[in-house]
Coordinates of C-alpha atoms in Angstrom, one line a residue:
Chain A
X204 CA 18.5 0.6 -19.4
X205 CA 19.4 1.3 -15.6
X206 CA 17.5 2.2 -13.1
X207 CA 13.9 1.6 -12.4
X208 CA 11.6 1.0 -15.1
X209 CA 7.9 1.0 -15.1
X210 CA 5.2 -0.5 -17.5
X211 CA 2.7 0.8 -18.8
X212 CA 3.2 4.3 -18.0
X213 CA -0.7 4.6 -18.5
X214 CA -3.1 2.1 -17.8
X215 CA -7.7 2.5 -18.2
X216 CA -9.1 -0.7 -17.1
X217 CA -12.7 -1.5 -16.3
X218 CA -14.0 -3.0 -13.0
X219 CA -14.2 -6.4 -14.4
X220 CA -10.7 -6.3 -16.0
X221 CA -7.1 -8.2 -14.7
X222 CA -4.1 -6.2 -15.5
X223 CA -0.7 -6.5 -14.4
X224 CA 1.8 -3.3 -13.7
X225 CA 5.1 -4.6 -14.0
X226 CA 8.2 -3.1 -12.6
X227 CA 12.2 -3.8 -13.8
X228 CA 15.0 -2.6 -11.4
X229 CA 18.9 -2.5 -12.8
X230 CA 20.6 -1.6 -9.9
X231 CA 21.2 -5.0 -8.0
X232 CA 19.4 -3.8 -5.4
X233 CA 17.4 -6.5 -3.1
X234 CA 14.5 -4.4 -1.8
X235 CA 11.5 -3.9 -3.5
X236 CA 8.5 -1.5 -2.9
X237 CA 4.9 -0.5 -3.7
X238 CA 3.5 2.9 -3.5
X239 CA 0.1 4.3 -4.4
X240 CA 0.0 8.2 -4.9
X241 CA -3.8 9.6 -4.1
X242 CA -4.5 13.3 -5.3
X243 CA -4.0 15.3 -1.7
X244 CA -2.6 12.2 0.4
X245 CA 1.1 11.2 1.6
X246 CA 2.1 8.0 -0.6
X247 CA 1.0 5.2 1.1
X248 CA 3.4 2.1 1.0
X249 CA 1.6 -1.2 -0.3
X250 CA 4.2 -4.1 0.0
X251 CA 7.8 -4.4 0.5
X252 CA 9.4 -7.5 -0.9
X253 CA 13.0 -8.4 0.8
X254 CA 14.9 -10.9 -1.2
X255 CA 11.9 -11.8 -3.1
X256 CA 10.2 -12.6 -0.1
X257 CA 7.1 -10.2 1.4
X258 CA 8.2 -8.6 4.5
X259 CA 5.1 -5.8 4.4
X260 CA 1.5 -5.6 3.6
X261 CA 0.4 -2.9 4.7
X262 CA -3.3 -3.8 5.0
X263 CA -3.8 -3.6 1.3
X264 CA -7.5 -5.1 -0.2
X265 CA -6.8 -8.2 -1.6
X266 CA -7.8 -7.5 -5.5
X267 CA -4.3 -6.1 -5.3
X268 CA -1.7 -8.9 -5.6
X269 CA 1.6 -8.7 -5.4
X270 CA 4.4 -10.8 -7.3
X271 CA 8.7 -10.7 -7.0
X272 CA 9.9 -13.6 -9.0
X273 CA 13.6 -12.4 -9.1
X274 CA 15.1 -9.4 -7.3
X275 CA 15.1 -7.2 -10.2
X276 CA 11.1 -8.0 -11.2
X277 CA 7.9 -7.1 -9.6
X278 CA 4.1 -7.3 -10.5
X279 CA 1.2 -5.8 -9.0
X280 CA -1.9 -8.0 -10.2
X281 CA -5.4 -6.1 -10.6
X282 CA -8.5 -7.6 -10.9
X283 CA -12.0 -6.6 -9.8
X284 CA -10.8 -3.5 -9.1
X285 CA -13.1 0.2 -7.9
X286 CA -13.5 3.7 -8.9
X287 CA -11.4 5.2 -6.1
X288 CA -8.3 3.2 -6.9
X289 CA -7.4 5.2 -9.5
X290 CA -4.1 6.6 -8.9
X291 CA -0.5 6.6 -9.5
X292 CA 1.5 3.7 -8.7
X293 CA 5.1 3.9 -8.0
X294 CA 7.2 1.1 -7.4
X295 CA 10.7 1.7 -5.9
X296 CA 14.1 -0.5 -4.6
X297 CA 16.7 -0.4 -2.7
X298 CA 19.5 -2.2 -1.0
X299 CA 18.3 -4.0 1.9
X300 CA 19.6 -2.3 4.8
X301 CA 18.9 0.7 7.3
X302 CA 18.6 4.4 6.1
X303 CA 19.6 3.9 2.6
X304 CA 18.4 5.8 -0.4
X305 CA 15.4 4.5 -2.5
X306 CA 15.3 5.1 -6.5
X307 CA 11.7 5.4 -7.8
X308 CA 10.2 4.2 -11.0
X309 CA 8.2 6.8 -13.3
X310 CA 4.7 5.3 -12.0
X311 CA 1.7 4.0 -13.9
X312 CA -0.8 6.6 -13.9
X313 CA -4.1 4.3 -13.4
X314 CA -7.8 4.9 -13.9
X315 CA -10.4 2.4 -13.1
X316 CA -13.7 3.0 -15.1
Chain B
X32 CA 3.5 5.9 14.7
X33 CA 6.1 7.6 12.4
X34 CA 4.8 10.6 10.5
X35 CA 5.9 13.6 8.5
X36 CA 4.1 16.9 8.5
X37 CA 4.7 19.9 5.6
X38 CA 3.1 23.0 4.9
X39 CA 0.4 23.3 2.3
X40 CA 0.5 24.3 -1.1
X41 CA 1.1 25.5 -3.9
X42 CA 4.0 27.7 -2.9
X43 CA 3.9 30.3 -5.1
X44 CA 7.2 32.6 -6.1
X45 CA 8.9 34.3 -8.5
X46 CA 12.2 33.6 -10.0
X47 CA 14.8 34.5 -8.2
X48 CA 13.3 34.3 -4.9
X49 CA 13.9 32.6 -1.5
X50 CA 12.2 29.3 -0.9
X51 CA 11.3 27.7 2.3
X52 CA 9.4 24.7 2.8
X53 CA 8.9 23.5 6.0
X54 CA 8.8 19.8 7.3
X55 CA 8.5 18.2 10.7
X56 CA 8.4 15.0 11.7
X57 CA 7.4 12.5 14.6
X58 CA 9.7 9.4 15.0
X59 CA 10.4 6.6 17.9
X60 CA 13.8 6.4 16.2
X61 CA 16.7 7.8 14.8
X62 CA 15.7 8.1 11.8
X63 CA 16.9 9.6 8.1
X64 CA 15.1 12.8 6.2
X65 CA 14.8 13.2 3.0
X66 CA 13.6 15.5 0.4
X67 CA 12.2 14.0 -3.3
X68 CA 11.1 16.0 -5.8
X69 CA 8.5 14.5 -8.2
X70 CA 8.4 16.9 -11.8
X71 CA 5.1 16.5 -13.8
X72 CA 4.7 13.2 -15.2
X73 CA 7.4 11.5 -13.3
X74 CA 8.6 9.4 -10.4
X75 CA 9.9 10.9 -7.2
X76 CA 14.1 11.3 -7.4
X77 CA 16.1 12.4 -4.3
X78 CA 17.0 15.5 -3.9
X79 CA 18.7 15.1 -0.9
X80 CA 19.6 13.2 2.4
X81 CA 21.0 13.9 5.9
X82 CA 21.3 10.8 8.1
X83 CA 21.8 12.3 11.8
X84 CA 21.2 15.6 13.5
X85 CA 22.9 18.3 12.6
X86 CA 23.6 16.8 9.2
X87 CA 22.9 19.3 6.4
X88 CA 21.9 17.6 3.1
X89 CA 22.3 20.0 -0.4
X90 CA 21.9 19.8 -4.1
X91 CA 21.3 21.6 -7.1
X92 CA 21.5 24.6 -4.8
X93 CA 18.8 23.2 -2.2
X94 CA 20.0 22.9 1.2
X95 CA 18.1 21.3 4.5
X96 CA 19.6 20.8 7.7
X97 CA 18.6 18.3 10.5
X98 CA 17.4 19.7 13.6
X99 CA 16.8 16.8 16.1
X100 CA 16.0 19.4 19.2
X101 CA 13.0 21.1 16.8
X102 CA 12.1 17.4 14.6
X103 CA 12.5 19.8 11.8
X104 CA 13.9 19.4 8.2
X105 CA 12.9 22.6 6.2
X106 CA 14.5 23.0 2.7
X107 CA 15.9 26.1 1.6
X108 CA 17.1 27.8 -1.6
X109 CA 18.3 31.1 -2.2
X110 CA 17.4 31.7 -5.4
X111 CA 14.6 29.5 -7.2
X112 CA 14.6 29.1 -10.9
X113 CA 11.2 28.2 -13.2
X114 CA 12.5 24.7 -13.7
X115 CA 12.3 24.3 -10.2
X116 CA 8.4 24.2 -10.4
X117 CA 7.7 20.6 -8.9
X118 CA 6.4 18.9 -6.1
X119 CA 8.6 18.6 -3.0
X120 CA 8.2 15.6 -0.3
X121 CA 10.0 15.1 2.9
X122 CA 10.3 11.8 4.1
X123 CA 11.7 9.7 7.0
X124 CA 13.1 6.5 6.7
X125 CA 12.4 4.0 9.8
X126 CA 14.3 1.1 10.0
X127 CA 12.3 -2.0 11.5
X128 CA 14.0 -4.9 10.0
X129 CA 13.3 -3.6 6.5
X130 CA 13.6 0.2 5.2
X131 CA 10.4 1.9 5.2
X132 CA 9.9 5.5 3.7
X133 CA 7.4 7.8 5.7
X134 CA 6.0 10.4 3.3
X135 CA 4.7 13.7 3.8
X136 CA 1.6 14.9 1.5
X137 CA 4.3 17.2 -0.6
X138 CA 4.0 20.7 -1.4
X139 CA 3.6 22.1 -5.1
X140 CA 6.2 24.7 -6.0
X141 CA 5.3 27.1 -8.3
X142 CA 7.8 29.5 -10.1
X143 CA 6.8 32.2 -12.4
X144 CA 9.4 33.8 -15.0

């Protein structure tokens, strides 16, 4: 495979449930992003992980964890999760430097019941 | 902070017609535009890029030029097709130690045979 992979592509949880979204990059890139996509709102960036280290959270709630055991992995953890975060996650890389081009995943289209 | 601004969809046109869709953006910077494209049930993929002003980025017959003097970074395309029927984002990219993509809210094209 190459490029960015996403699973699942869809994802129903409850409010109680954990879940994990997992994302796969094949491009040896080093960078390592988070987007959520609301109906009728710019995508709003969630975490960045440089070099498997966090270098952004961008005032996320905490019942979303983030996880980058290698450069080509990362996890978003769910648990305890509300109504109004359904959305559409996107995860994306890149190389780590300024102004460069970054390859997104297909998303995981989630609804929290 | 750093913010993009576009015009409101859905843009609606027939085949064969002109397209404009404008973008502006705020920036302390010097920073890179973009324009993604996100089709139904995908991930956002570049369409295309300029990295300073005066740049002109094109692709598949889209074209968008970089006007530092107006913070403007509106695409073009002279003759639209139905498979162009997507949602179009412009984006900046700020560098501040790691590369962080500013979206816009996108605009939905829509292209009647």
């Amino acid at each position: 495979e190459t490029g960015v992979t996403q699973t699942p592509r869809h994802l129903v949880m409850g409010m109680t449930n954990k879940k994990s979204l997992k994302c796969e990059q094949h491009l040896g890139h080093n960078a390592m992003y988070w987007y959520k996509q609301s109906a009728k709102k710019p995508l709003e960036l969630m975490f960045v992980y440089s070099l498997e280290e966090r270098v952004e959270n961008n005032s996320v709630p905490s019942r979303f964890s983030p996880e980058c055991p290698n450069s080509s992995h990362l996890f978003l953890h769910l648990h305890t999760l509300q109504p109004e975060d359904s959305a559409l996650y996107l995860c994306a890389s890149s190389q780590d430097s300024a102004n460069t081009e970054a390859f997104f995943g297909q998303g995981t289209r989630l609804t929290v019941v | 902070g750093d913010s993009v601004t576009q015009m409101e969809g859905p843009v609606t046109l027939s085949e064969e017609a002109f397209l404009t869709i404008n973008c502006t953006y705020t920036a302390t910077g010097y920073p890179s535009l973009f324009w993604y494209v996100q089709y139904p049930g995908e991930g956002l993929q570049l369409l295309l890029k300029a990295t300073k002003a005066d740049d002109k980025g094109s692709n598949k017959g889209f074209e968008a030029t970089y006007r530092k003097e107006t913070t403007s970074f509106h695409l073009e395309k002279g003759s639209v097709q139905v498979s162009d029927s997507a949602v179009y984002f412009c984006a900046l990219s700020d560098y501040t130690g790691f590369q962080k993509l500013v979206f816009g809210t996108g605009t939905r094209l829509l292209v009647s045979p």
